[in-house]
PDB file of C-alpha atoms in Angstrom:
ATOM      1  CA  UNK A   1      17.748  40.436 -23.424  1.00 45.00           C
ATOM      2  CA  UNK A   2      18.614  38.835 -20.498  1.00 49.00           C
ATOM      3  CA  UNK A   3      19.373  40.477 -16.992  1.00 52.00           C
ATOM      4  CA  UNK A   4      22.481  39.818 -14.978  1.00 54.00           C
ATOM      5  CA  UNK A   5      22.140  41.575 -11.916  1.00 57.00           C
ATOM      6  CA  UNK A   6      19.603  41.689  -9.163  1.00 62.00           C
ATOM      7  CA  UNK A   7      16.169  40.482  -9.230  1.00 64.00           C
ATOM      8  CA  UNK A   8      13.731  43.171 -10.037  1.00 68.00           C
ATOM      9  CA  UNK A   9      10.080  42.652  -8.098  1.00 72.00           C
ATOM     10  CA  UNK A  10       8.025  41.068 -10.492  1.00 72.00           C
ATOM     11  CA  UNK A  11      11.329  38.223 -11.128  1.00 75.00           C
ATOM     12  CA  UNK A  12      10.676  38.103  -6.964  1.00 79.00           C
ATOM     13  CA  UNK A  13       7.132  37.484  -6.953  1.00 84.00           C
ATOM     14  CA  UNK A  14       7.279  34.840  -9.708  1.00 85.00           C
ATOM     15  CA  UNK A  15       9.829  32.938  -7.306  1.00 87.00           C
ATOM     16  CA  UNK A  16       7.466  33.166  -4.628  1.00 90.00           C
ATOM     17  CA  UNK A  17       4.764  31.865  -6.416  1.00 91.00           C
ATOM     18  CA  UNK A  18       6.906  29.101  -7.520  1.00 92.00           C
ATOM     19  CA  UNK A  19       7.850  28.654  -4.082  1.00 93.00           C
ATOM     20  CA  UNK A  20       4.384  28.105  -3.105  1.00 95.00           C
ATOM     21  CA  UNK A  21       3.708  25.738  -6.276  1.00 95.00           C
ATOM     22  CA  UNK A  22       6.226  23.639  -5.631  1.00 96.00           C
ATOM     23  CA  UNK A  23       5.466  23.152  -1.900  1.00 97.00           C
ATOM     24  CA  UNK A  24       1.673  22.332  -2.767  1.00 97.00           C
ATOM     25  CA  UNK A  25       3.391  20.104  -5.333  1.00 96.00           C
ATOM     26  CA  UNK A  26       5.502  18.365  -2.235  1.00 97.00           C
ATOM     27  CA  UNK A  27       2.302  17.812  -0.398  1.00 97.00           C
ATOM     28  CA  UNK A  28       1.014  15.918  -3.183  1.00 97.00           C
ATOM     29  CA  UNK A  29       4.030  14.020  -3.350  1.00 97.00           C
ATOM     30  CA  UNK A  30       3.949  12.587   0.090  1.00 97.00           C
ATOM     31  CA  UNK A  31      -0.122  11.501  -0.276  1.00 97.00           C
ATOM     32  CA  UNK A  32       0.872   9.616  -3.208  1.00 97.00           C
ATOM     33  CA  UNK A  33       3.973   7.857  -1.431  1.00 97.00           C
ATOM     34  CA  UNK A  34       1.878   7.253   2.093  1.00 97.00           C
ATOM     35  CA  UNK A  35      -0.993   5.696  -0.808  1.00 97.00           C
ATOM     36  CA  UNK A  36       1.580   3.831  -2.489  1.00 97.00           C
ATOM     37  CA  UNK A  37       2.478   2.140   0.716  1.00 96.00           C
ATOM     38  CA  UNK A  38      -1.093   1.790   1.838  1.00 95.00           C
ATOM     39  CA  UNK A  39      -2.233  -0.177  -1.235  1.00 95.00           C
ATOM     40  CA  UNK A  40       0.960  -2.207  -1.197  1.00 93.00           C
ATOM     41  CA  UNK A  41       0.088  -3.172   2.525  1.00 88.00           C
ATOM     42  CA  UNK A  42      -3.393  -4.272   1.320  1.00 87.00           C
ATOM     43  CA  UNK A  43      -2.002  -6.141  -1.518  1.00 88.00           C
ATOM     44  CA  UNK A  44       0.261  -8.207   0.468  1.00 83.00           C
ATOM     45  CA  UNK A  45      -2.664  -8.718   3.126  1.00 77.00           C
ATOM     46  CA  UNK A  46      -4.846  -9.856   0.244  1.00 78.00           C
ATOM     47  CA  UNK A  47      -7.244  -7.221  -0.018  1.00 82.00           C
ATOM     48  CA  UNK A  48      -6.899  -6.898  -3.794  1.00 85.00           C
ATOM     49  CA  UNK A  49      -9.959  -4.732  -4.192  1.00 87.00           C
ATOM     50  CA  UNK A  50      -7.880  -1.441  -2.842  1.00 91.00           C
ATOM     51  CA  UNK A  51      -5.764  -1.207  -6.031  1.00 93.00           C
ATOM     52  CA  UNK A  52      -8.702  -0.173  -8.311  1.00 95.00           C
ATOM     53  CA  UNK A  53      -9.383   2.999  -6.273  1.00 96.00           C
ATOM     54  CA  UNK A  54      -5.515   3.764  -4.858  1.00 97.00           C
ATOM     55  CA  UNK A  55      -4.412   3.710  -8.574  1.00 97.00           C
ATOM     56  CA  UNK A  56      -7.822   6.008  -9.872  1.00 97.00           C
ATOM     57  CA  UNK A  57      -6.188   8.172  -6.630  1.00 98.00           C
ATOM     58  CA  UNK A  58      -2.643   7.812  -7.407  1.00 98.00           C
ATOM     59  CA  UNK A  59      -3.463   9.115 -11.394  1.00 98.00           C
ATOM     60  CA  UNK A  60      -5.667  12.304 -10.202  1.00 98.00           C
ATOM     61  CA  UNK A  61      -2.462  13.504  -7.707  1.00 98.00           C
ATOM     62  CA  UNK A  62       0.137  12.926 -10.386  1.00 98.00           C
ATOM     63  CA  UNK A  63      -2.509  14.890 -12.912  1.00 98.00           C
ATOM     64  CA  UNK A  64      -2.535  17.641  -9.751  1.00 97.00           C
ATOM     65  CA  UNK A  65       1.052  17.135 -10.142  1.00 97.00           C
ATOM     66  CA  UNK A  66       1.702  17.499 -13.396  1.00 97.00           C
ATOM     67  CA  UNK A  67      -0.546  21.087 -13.657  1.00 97.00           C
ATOM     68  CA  UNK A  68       1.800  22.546 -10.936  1.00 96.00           C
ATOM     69  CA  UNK A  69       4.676  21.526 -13.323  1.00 95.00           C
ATOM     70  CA  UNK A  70       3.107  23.374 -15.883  1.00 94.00           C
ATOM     71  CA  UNK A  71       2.698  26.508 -14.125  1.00 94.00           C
ATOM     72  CA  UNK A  72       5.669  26.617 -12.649  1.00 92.00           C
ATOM     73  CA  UNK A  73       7.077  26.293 -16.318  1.00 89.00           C
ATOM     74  CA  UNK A  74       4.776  29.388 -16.833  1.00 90.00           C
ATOM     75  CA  UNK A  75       6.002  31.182 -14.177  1.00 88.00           C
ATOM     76  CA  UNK A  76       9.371  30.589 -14.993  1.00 84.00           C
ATOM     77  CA  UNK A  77       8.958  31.394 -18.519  1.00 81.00           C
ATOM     78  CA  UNK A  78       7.417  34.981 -17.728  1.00 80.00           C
ATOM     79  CA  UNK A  79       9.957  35.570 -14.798  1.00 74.00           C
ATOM     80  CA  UNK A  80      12.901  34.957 -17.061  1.00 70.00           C
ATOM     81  CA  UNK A  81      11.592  37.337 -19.651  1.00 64.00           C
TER      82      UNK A  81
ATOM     83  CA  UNK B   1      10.273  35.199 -36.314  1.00 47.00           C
ATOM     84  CA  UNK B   2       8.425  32.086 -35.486  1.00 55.00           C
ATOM     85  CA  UNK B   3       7.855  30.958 -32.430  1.00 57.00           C
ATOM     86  CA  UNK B   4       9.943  27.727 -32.545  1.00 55.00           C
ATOM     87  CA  UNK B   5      12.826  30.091 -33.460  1.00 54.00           C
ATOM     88  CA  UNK B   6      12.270  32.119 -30.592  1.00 63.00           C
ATOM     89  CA  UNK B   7      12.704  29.586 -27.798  1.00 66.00           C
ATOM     90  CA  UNK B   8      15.426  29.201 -26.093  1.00 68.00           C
ATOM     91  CA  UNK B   9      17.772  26.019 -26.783  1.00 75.00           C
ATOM     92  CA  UNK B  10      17.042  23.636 -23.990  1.00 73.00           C
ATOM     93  CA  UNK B  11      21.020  23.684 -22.690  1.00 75.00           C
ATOM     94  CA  UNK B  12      20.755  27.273 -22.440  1.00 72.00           C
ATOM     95  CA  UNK B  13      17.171  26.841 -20.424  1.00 71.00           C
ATOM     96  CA  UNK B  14      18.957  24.389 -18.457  1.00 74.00           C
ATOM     97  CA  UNK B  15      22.136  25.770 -17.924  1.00 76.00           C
ATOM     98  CA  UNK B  16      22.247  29.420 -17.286  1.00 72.00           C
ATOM     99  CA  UNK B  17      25.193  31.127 -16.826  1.00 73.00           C
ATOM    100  CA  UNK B  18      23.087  34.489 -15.793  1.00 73.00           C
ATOM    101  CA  UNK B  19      23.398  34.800 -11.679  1.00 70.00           C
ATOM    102  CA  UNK B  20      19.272  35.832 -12.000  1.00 69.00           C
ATOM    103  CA  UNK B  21      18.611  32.990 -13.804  1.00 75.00           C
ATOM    104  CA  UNK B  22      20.086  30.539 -11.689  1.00 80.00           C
ATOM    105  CA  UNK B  23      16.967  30.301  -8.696  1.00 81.00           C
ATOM    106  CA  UNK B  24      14.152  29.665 -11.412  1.00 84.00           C
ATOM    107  CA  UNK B  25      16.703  26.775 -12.821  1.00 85.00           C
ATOM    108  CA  UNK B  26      17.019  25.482 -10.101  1.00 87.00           C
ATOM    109  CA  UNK B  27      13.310  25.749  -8.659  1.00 90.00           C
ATOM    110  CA  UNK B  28      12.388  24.349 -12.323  1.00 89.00           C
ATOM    111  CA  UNK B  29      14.928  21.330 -12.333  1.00 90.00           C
ATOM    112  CA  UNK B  30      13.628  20.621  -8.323  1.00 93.00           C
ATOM    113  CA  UNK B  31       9.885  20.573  -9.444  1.00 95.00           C
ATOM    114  CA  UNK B  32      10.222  18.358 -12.395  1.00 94.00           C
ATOM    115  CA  UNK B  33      11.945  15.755  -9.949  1.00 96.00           C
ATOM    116  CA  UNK B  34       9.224  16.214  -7.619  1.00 97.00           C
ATOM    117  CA  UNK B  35       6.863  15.366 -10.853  1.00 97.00           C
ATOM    118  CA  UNK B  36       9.333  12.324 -11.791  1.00 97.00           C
ATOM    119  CA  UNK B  37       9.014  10.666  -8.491  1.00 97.00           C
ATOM    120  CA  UNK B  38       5.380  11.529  -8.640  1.00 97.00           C
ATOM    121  CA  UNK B  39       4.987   9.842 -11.789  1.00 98.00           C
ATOM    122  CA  UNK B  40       6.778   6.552 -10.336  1.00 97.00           C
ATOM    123  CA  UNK B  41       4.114   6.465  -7.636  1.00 97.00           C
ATOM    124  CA  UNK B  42       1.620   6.313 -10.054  1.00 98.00           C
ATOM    125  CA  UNK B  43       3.401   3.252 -12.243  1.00 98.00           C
ATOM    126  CA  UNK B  44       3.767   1.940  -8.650  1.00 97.00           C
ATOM    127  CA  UNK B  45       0.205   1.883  -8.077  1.00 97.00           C
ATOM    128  CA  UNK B  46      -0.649   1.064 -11.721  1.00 97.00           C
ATOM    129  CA  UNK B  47       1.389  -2.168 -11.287  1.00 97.00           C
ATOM    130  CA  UNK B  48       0.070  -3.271  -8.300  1.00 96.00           C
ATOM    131  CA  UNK B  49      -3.445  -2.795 -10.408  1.00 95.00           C
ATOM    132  CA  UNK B  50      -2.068  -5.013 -13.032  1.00 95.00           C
ATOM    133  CA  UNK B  51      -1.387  -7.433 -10.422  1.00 94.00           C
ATOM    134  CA  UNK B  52      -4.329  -7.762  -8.768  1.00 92.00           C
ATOM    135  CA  UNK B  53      -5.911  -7.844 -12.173  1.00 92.00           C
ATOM    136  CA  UNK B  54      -4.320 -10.884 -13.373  1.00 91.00           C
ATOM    137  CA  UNK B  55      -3.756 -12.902 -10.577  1.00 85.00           C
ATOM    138  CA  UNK B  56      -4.487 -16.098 -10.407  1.00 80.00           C
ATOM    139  CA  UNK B  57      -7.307 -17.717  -8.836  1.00 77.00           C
ATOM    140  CA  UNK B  58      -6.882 -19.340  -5.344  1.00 74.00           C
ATOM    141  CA  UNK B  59      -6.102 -22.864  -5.708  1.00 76.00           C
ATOM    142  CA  UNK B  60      -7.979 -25.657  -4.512  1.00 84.00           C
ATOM    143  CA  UNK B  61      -7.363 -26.784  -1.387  1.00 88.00           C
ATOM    144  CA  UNK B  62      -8.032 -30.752  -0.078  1.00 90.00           C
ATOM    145  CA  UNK B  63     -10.922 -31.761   2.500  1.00 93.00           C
ATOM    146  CA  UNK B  64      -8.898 -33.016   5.040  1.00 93.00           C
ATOM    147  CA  UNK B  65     -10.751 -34.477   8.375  1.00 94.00           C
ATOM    148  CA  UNK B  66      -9.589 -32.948  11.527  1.00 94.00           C
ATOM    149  CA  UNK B  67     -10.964 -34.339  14.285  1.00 94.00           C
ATOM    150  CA  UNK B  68     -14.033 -36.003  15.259  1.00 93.00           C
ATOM    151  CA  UNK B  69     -17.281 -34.220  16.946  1.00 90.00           C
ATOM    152  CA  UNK B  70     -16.604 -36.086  20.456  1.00 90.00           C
ATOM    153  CA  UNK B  71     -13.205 -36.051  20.288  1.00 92.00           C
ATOM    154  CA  UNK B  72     -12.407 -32.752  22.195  1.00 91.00           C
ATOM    155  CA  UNK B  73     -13.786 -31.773  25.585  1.00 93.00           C
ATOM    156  CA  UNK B  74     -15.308 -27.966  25.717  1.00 91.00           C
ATOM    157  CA  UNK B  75     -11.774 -25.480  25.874  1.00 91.00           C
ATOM    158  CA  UNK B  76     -10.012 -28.642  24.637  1.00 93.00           C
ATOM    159  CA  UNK B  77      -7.251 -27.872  21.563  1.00 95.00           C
ATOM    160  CA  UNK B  78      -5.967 -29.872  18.501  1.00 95.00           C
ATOM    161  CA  UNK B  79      -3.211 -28.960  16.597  1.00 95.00           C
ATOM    162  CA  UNK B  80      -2.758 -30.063  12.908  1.00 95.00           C
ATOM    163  CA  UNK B  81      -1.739 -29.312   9.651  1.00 95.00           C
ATOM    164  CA  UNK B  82      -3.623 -27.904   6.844  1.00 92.00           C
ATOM    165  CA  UNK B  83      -3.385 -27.076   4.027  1.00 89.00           C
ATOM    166  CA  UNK B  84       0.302 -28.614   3.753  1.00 90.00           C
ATOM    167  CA  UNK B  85       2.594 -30.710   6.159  1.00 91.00           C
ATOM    168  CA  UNK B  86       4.657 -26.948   7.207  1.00 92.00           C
ATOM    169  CA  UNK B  87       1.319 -25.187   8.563  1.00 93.00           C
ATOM    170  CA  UNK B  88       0.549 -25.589  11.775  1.00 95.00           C
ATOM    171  CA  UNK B  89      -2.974 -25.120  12.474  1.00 96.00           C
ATOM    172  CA  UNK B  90      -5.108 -25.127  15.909  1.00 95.00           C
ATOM    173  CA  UNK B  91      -8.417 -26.275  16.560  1.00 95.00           C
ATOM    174  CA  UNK B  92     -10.420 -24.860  19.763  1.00 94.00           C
ATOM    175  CA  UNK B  93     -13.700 -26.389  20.883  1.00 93.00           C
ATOM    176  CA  UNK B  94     -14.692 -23.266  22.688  1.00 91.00           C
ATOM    177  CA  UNK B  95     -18.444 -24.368  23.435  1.00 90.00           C
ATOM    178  CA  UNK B  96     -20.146 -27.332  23.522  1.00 90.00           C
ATOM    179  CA  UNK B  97     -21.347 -27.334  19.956  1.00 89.00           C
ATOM    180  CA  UNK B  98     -18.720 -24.394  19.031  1.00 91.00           C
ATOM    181  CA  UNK B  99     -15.348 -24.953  16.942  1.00 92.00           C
ATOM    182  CA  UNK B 100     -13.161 -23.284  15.085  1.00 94.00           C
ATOM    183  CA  UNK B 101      -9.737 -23.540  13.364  1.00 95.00           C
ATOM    184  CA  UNK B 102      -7.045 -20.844  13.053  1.00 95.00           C
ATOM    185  CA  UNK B 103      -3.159 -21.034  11.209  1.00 95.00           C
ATOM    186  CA  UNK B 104      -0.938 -21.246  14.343  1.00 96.00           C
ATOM    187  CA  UNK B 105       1.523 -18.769  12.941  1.00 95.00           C
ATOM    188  CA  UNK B 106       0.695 -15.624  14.687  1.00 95.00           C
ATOM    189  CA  UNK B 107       0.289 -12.569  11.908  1.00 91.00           C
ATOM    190  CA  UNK B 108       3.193 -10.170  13.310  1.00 92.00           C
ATOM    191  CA  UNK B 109       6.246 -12.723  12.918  1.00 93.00           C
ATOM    192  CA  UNK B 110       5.041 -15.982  12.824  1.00 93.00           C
ATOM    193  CA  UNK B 111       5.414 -16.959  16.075  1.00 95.00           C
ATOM    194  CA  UNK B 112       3.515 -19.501  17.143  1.00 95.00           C
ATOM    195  CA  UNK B 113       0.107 -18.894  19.205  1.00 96.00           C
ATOM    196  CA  UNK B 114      -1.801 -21.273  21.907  1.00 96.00           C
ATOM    197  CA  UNK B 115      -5.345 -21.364  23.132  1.00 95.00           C
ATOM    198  CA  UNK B 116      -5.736 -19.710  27.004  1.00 93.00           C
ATOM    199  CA  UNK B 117      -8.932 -21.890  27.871  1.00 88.00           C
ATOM    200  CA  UNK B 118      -9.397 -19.107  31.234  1.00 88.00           C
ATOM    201  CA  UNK B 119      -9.561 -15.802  29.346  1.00 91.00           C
ATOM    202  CA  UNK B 120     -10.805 -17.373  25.715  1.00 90.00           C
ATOM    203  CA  UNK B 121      -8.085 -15.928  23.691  1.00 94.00           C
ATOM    204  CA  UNK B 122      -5.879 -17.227  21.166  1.00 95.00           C
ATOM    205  CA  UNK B 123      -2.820 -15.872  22.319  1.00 96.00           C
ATOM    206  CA  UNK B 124       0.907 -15.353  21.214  1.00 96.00           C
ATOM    207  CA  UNK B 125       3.987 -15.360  23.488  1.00 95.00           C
ATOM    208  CA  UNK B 126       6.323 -14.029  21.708  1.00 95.00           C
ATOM    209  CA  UNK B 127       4.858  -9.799  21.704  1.00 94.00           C
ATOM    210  CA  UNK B 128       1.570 -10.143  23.885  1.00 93.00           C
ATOM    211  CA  UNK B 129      -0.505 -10.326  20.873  1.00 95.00           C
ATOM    212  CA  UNK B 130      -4.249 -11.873  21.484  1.00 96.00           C
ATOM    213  CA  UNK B 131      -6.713 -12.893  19.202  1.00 95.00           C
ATOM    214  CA  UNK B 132     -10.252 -13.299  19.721  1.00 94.00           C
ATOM    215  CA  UNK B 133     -11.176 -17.299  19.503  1.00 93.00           C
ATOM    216  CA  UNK B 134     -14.847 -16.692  18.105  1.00 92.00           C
ATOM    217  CA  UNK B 135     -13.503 -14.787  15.244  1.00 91.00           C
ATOM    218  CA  UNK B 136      -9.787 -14.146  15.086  1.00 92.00           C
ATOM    219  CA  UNK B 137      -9.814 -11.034  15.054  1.00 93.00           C
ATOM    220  CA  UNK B 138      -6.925  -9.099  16.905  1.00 94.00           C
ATOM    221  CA  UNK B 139      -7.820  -7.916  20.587  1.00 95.00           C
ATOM    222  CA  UNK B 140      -4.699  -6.608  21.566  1.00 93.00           C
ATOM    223  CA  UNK B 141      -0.867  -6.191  20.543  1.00 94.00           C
ATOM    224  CA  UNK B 142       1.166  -5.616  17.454  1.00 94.00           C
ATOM    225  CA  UNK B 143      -0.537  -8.453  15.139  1.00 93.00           C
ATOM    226  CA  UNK B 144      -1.736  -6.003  12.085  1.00 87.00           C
ATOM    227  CA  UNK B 145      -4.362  -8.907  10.699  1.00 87.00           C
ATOM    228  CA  UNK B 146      -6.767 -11.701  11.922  1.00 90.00           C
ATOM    229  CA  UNK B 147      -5.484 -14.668  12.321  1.00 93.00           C
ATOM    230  CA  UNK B 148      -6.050 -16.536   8.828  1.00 93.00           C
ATOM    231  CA  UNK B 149      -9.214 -18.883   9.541  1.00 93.00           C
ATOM    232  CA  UNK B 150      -9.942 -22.406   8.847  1.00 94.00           C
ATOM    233  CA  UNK B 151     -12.640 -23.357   7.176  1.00 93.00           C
ATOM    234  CA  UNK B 152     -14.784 -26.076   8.398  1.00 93.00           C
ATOM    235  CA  UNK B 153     -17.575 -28.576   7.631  1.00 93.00           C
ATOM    236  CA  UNK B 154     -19.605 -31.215   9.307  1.00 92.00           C
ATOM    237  CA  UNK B 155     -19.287 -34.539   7.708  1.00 91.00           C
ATOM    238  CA  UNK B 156     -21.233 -37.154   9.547  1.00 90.00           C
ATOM    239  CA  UNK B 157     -19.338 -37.929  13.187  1.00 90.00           C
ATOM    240  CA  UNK B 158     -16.093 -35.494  11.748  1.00 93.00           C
ATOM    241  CA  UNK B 159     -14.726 -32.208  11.163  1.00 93.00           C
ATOM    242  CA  UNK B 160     -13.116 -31.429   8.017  1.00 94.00           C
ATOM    243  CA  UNK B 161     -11.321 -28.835   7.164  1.00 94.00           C
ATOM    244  CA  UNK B 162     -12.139 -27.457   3.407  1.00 93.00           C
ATOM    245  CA  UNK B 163     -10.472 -24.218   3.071  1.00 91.00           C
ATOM    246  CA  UNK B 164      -8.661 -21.231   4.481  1.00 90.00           C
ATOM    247  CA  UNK B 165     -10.020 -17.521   4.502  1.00 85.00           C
ATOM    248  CA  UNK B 166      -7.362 -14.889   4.880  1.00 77.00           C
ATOM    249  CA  UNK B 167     -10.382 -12.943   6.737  1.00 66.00           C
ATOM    250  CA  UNK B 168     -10.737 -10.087   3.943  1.00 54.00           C
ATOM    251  CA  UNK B 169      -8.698 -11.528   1.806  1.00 49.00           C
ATOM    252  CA  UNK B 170      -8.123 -14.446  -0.175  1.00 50.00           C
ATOM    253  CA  UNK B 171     -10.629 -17.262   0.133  1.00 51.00           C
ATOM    254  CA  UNK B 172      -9.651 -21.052  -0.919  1.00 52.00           C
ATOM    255  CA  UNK B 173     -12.154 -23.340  -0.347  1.00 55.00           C
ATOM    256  CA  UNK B 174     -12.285 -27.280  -1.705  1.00 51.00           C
TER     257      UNK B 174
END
């Protein structure tokens, strides 16, 4: 049964941690946009040889990404309980 | 019960009308648009990959004669065009048995550059940018590259240029 009132506690510390997941999950955002512009700045210079590793980089943060997701849809899940 | 059955609908995950509900919606709908925009980044990078992947190879450029050996004094310039009529070109004979070739168009906005014989320096009016005239690399100002470089070869009594090297990037050659 769901509540309707106040949050209890543990509902608070689940938001915090999803707080803190989903500012890690910012910070991992903006590396991937400043490498997105890097490699496109090499590409246009003609150093095509950057877009092997930027895009092996570019995959691992949107894998780091994608983990935060899932524990913030953990979190959320056990929060809302 | 099963556990299918005892999930939520997704409009009701999505929407809550519950007041305590409504920060872990939101939270939740905020970090998978953070994960959305993270996932464009990565088709971003994945199609500049593809790009670079199948691009295709530098064309072949002409051997075009530029100038003969005793044609320039020592800090004396030519300008001409290479590999097309629309780009300018410069070259410097910077010591007695020393030449080189550079693209006129100066790498911040085109503008275009001239040889100072006193300090050695290809240099551009427009932002103070200066270029080194051994190399072309940048010595000072807002030009982000080297000046794209000329290649050239001694043919006999003549100087011909064969190619252009983006200096890291891109090399055509004849």
């Amino acid at each position: 049964m769901r509540r309707q009132g106040p949050l209890y506690p543990p509902q608070r510390q689940a938001l915090t941690a999803i707080d803190g997941a989903i500012a890690l999950l910012a910070v991992l955002l903006v590396v991937q946009i400043w490498l997105l512009t890097a490699a496109l700045e090499g590409f246009l210079a003609g150093h095509h040889r950057v877009a092997l590793p930027a895009a092996i980089v570019s995959g691992v943060l949107f894998a780091g990404c994608w983990a935060l997701y899932r524990l913030i849809a953990g979190l959320d899940r056990r929060g809302r309980r | 019960m099963s556990r299918e059955q005892e999930r939520e609908p997704l409009w009701r995950e999505e929407v809550s009308i519950f007041a305590a509900d409504e920060s872990y919606v939101g939270r939740r709908q905020f970090a998978k648009f953070l994960v959305l925009t993270s996932l464009g980044m990565f088709a971003g990078n994945l199609w500049l990959l593809a790009k670079s992947l199948l691009r295709r190879p530098a064309p072949r450029l002409p051997a075009v004669p530029v100038a003969r050996l005793d044609e320039l004094p020592v800090g004396g310039v030519k300008a001409f065009s290479y590999p097309g009529p629309n780009d300018p070109c410069l070259l410097v004979r910077y010591a007695p048995d020393r030449w080189a070739a550079y693209s006129q168009k100066c790498t911040h906005l085109s503008c275009a550059v001239y040889y100072a014989a006193e300090s050695r320096r290809l240099a551009c009016p427009c932002h103070h940018g200066f270029f080194a005239v051994e190399d072309g690399r940048v010595l000072q100002g807002p030009p982000p590259r080297p000046l794209p470089r000329i290649a050239l070869e001694r043919r006999g009594d003549r100087l011909v240029a064969v190619g252009v090297d983006l200096q890291g990037g891109e090399e055509a050659r004849a």
